[in-house]
Short mmCIF file of C-alpha atoms in Angstrom, two decimals:
data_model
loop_
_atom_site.label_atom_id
_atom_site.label_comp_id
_atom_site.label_asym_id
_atom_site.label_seq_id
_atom_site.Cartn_x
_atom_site.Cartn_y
_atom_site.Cartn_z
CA UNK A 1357 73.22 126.15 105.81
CA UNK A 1358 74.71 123.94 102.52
CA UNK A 1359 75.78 121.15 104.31
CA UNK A 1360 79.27 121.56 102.35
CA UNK A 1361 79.91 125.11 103.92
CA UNK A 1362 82.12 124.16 106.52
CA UNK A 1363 84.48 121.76 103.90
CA UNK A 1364 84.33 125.37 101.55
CA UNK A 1365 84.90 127.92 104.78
CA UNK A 1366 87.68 126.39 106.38
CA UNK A 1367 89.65 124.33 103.55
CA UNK A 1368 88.99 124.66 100.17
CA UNK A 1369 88.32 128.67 100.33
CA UNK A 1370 92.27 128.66 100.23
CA UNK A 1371 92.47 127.75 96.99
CA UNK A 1372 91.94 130.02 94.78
CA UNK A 1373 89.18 129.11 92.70
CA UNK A 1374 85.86 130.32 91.29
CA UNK A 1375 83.04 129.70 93.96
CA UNK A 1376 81.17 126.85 92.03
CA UNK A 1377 84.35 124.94 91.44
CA UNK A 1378 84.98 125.63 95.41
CA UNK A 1379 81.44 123.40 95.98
CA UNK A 1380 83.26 120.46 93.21
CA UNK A 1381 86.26 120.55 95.62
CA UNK A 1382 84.68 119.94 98.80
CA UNK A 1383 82.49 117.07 97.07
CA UNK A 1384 85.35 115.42 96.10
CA UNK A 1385 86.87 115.10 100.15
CA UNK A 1386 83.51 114.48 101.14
CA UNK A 1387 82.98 111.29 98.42
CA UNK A 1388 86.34 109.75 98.63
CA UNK A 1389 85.88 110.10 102.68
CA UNK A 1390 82.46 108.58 102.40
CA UNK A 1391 83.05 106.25 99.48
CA UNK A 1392 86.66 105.33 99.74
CA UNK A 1393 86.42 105.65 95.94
CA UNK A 1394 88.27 107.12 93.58
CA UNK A 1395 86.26 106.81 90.36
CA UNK A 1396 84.49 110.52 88.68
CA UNK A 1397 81.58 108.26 88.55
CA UNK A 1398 81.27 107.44 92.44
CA UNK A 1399 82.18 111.50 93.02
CA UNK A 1400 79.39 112.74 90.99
CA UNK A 1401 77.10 111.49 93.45
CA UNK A 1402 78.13 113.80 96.03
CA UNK A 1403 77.39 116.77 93.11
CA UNK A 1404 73.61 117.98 93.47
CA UNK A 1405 72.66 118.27 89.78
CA UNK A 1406 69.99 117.88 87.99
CA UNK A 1407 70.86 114.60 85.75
CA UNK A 1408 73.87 112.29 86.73
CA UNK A 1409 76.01 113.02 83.71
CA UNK A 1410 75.88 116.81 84.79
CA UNK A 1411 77.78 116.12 87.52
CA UNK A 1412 80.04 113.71 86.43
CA UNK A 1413 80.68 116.78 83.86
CA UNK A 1414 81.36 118.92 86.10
CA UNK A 1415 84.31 116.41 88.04
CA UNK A 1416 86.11 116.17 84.53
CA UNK A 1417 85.82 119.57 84.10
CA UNK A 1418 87.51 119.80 87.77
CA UNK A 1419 90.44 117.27 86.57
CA UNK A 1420 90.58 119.05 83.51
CA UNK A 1421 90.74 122.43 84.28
CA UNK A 1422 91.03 123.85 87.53
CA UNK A 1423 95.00 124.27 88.80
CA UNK A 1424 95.40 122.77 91.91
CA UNK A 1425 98.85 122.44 93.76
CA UNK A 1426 100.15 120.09 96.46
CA UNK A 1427 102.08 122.84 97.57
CA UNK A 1428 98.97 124.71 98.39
CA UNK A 1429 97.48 121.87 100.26
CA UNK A 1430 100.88 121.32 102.13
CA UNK A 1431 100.22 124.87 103.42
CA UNK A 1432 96.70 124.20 104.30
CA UNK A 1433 97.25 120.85 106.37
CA UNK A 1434 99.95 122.67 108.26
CA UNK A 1435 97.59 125.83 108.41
CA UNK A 1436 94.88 123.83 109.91
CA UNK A 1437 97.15 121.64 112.35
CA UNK A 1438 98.28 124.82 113.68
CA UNK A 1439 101.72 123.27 114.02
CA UNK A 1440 104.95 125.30 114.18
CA UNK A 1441 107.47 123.08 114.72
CA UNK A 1442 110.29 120.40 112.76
CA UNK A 1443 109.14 118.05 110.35
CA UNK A 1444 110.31 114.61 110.42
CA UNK A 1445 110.33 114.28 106.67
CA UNK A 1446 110.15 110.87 104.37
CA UNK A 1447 111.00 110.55 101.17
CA UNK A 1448 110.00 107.28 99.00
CA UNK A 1449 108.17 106.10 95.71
CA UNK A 1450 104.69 104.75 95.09
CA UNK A 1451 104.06 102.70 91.71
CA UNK A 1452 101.94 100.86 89.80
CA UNK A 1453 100.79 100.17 86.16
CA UNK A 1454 97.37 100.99 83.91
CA UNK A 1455 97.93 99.30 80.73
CA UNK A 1456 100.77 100.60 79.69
CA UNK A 1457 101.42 102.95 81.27
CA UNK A 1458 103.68 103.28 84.58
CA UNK A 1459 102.53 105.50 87.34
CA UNK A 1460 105.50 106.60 89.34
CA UNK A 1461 105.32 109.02 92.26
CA UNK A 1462 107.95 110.54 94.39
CA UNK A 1463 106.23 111.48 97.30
CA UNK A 1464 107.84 113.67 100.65
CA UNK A 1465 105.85 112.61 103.74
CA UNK A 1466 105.23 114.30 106.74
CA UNK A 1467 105.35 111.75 110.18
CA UNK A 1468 103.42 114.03 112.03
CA UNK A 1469 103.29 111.20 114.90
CA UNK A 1470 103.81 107.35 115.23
CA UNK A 1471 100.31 107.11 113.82
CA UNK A 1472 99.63 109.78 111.19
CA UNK A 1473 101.36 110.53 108.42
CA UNK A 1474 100.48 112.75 105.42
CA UNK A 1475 101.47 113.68 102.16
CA UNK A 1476 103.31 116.87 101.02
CA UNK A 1477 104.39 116.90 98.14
CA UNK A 1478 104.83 114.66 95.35
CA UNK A 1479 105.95 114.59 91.42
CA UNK A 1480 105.19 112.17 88.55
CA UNK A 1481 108.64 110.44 87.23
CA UNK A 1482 107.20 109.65 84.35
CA UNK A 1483 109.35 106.47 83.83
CA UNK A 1484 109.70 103.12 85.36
CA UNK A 1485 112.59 102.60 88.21
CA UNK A 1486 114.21 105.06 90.73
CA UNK A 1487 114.23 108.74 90.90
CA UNK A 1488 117.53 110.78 90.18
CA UNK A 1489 119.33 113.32 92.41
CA UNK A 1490 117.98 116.23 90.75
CA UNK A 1491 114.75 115.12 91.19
CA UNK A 1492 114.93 114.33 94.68
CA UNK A 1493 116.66 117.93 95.23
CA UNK A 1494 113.92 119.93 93.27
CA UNK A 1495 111.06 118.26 95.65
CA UNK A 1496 113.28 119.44 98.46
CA UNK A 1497 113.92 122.70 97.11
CA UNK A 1498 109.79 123.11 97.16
CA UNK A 1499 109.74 122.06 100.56
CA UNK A 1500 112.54 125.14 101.38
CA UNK A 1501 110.22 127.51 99.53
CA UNK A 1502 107.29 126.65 101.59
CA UNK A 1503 108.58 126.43 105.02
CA UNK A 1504 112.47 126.56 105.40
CA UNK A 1505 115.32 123.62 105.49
CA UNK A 1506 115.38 125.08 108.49
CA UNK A 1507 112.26 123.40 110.13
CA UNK A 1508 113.62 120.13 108.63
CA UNK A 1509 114.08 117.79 111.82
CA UNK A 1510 114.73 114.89 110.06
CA UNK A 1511 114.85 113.77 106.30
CA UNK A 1512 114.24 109.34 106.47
CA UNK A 1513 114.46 107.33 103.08
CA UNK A 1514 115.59 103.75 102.31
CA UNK A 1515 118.52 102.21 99.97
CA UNK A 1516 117.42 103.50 96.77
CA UNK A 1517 118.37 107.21 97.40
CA UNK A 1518 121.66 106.88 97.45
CA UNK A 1519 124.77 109.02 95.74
CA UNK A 1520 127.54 111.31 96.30
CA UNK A 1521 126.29 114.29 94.96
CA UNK A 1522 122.73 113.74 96.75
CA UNK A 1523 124.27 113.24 99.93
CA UNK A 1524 126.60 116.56 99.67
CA UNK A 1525 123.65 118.22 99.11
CA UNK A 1526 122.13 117.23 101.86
CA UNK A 1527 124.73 117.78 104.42
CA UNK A 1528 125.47 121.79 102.15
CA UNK A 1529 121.61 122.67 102.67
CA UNK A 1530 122.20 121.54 106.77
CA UNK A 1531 119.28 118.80 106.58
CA UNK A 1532 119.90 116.18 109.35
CA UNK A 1533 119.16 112.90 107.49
CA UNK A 1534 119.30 109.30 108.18
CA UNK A 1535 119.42 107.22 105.25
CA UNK A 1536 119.71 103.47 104.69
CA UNK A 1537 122.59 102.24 102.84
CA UNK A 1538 123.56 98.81 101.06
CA UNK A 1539 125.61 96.34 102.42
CA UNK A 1540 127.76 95.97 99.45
CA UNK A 1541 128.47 99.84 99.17
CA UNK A 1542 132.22 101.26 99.55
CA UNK A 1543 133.83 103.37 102.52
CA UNK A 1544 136.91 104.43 102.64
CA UNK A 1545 139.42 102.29 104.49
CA UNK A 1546 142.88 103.36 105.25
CA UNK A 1547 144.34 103.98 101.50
CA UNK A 1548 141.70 101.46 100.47
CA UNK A 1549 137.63 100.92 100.07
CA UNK A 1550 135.92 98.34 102.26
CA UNK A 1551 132.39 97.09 101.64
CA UNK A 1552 130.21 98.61 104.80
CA UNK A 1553 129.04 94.93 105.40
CA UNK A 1554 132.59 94.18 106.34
CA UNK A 1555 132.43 96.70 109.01
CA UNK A 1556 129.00 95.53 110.77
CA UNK A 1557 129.00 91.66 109.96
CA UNK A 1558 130.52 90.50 113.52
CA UNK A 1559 126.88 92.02 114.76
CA UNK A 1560 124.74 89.57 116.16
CA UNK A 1561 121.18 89.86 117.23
CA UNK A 1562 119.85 93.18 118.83
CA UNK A 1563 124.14 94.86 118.94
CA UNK A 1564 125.06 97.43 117.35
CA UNK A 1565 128.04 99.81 116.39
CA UNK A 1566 128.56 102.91 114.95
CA UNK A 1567 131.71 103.78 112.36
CA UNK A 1568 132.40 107.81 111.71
CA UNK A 1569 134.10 108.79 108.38
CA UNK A 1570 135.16 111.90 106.73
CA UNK A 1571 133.55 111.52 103.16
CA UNK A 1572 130.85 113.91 100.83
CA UNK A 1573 133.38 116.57 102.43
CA UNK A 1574 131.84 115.98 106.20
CA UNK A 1575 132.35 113.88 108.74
CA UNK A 1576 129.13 110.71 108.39
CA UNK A 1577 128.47 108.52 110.48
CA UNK A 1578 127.35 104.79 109.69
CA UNK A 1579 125.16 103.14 112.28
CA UNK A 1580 124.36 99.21 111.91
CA UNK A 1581 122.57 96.25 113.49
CA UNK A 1582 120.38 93.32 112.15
CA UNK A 1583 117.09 92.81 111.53
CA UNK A 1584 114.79 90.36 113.02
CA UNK A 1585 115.43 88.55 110.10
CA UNK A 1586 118.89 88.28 110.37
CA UNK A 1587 119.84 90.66 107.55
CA UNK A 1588 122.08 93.47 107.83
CA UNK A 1589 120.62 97.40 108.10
CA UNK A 1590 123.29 100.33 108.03
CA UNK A 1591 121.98 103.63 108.21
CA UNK A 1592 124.15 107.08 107.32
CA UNK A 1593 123.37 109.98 108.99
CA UNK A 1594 124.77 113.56 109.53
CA UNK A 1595 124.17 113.33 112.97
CA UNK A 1596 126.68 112.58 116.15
CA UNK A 1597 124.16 110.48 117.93
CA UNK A 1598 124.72 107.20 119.40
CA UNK A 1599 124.04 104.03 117.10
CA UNK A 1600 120.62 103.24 118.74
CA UNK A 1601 119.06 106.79 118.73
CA UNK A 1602 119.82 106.30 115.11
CA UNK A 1603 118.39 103.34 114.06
CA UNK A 1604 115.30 104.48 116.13
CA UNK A 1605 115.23 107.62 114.26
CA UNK A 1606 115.45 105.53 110.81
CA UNK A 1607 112.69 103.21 111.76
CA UNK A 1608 109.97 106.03 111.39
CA UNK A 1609 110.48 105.65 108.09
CA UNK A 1610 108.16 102.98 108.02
CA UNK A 1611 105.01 105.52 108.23
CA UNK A 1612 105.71 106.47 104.60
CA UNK A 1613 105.01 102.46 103.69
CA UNK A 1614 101.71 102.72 105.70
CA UNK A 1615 100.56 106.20 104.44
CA UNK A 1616 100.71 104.54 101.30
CA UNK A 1617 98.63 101.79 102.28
CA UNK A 1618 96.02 103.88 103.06
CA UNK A 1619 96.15 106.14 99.85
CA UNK A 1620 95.71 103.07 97.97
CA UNK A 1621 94.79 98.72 99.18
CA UNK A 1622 93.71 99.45 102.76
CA UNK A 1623 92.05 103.33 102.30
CA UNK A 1624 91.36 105.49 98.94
CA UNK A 1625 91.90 103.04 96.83
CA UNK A 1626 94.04 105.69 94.70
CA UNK A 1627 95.40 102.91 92.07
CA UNK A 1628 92.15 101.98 90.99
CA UNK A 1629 91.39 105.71 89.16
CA UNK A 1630 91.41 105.23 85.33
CA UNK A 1631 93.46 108.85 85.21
CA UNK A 1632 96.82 108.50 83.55
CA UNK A 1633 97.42 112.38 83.57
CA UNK A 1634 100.02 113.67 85.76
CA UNK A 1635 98.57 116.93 86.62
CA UNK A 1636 95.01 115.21 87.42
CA UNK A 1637 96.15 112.53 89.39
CA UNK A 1638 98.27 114.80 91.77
CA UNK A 1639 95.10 117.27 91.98
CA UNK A 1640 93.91 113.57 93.18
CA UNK A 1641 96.19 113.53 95.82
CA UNK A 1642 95.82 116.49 96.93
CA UNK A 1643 92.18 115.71 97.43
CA UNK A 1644 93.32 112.58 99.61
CA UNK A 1645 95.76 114.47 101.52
CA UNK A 1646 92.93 116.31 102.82
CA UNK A 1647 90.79 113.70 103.06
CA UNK A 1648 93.64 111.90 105.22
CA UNK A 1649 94.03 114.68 107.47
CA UNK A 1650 90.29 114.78 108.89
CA UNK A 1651 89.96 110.84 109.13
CA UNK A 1652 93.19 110.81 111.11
CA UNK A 1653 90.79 113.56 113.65
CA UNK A 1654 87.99 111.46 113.11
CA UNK A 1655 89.63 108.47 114.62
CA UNK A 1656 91.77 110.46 117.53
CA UNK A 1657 88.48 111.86 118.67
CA UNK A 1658 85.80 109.27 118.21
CA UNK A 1659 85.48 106.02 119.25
CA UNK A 1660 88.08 104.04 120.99
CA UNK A 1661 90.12 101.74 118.40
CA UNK A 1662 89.45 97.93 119.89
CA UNK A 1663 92.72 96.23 121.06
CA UNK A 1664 93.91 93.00 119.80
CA UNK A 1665 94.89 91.20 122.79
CA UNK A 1666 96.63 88.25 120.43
CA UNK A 1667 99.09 90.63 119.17
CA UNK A 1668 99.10 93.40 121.56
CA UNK A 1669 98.03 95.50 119.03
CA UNK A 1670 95.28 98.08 118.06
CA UNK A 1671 93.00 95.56 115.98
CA UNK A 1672 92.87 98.72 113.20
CA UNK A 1673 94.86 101.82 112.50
CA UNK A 1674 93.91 105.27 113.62
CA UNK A 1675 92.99 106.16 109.75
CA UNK A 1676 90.77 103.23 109.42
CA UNK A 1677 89.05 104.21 113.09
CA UNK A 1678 88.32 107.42 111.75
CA UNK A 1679 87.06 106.08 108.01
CA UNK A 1680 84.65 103.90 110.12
CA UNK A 1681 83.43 106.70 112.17
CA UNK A 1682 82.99 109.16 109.61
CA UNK A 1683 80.51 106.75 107.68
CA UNK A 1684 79.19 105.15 110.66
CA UNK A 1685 77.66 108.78 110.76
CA UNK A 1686 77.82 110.21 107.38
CA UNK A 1687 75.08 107.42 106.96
CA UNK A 1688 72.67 109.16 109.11
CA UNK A 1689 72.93 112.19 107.22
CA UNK A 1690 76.06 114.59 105.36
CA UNK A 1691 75.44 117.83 107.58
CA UNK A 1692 75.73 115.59 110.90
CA UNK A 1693 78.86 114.11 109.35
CA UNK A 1694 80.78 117.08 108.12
CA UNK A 1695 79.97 118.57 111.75
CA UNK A 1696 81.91 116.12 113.72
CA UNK A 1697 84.54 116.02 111.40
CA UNK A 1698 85.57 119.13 112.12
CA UNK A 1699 84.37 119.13 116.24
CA UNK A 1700 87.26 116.07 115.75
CA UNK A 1701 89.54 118.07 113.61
CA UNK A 1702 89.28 120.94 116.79
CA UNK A 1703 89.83 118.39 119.19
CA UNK A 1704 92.98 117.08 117.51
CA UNK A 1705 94.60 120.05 117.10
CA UNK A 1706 95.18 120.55 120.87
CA UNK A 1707 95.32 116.94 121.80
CA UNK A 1708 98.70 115.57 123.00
CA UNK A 1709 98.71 112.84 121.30
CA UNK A 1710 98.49 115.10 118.12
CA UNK A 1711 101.76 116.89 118.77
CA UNK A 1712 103.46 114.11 120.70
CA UNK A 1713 105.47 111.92 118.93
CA UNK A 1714 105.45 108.70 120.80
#
């Protein structure tokens, strides 16, 4: 059997593509799995051709020409996770600069637990700085046409997505969300406006409090505390749920922060490609995404992550477990490799600690 097969059988076949670009795609999880590499050059060695620049040919070619949607993979992840349930969505930006030219992505996470997180959809801003409402609503309104507001369980970003209109659209399409606020923004106070630190600055330590207000033609609720640092964090939310269930609930957001960590410093490395192309460096992500999903088995079912008895911590994350497993054995050989990866994607998909939340 082509040691590929599995990769083509049970994830890239659901793309629709022509069978030799189908072998291209499952190169490309393989390499950046085995190679946590993002360059066409470092792919191509995953190609069997018969001179080097064939292959690294046929990977521009890929990037070049063959469509290839996040949406799709969003489907496929799911697919493969068998999961049927609410999404605990978050929404933030990754950045950073070739030349010059800025790279902006608005990407819509999935916190699948308190240790995995993947990508599922993204778009290029194509500008420096924040997105706007409408753009935040049209990656939403892909999300509805793939699985439903309905299966939304929670919708997590941080200060910058802010905004009247965003947030009436929001509570209109029934998505429970819990988003942080700045201190300096204005409620409504009696016939007057108050800053919302006004309202929360009498917190000390680990209190909190929780104000309700009718605004964005709804009743929100504003749940605050400090940080460990001292500094203020209000979150609004749609929800009637005490002030500490909320902040809890906002705190998850956090995964987003460390999915990109390991799509770029700590993982793929996906800043470092020399692609400036919108449509190619998505069909890059979507690549990763996959990639992501089987390290993340990879590390529930292999080896046990050491603990870090200083910090009372795992001494690694789950994702970086699994990288280290996968070429622990992807060095002894690629059929071996691709074998367990999906003996540990199996494994995962009825383990508890896959579905639980934690």
């Amino acid at each position: 059997m082509f040691p590929l097969t599995p990769i083509i059988s049970r994830i890239c076949s659901a793309f629709p593509m022509h069978p030799s670009r189908l072998i291209t795609f499952a190169s490309l999880i393989y390499g950046v799995m085995d190679s946590s590499n993002v360059h066409q050059i470092s792919f191509s060695r995953y190609l069997t051709t018969p001179k080097p620049k064939n292959a690294l040919r046929r990977i521009e070619r890929f990037f070049q020409k063959q469509p290839l949607k996040c949406s799709d993979a969003a489907l496929v992840m799911v697919s493969l996770l068998k999961f049927t349930g609410k999404f605990d969505l978050c929404l933030d930006r990754t950045n950073w600069k070739f030349g010059k030219k800025n790279i902006n992505y608005l990407v819509l996470s999935w916190r699948v637990n308190k240790q995995i997180s993947l990508p599922l959809l993204a778009v290029e801003l194509d500008k420096a700085g924040n997105s706007n409402t409408q753009e935040r609503l049209d990656l939403l309104q892909q999300f509805d046409d793939l699985f439903g507001f309905e299966r939304i369980g929670s919708l997590l970003a941080d200060r910058e997505f802010i905004g009247a209109n965003w947030y009436e659209k929001l509570i209109l399409w029934q998505v429970p969300f819990f988003i942080r606020i700045k201190d300096n923004g204005l409620l409504p106070y009696g016939d007057d406006v108050i800053h919302a630190k006004n309202l929360f600055k009498h917190l000390q330590g680990a209190q909190n409090r929780i104000v309700e207000k009718n605004m964005y033609g709804s009743t929100v609720y504003f749940a605050g505390t400090r940080s460990d640092k001292g500094d203020l964090v209000i979150v609004i939310t749609n929800q009637n749920w005490k002030p500490k269930k909320i902040l809890k609930q906002y705190r998850k957001r956090w995964s987003i922060e460390e999915l990109f960590k390991k799509l770029k410093t700590s993982g793929f490395h996906w800043e470092n490609t020399h692609m400036t192309i919108a449509s190619r460096l998505l069909k890059l992500l979507v690549v990763m995404s996959l990639a992501a999903l089987l390290l993340y088995c990879m590390g529930i079912s292999g080896s046990k992550t050491p603990w870090k008895q200083t910090l009372k911590c795992t001494l690694w994350s789950l994702f970086k477990q699994g990288l280290i497993n996968f070429q622990h054995q992807s060095a002894k050989g690629m059929e071996g490799a691709i074998d367990l990866v999906f003996q540990s994607l199996d494994f995962a998909v009825t383990s508890v600690k896959f579905k639980s939340d934690g």
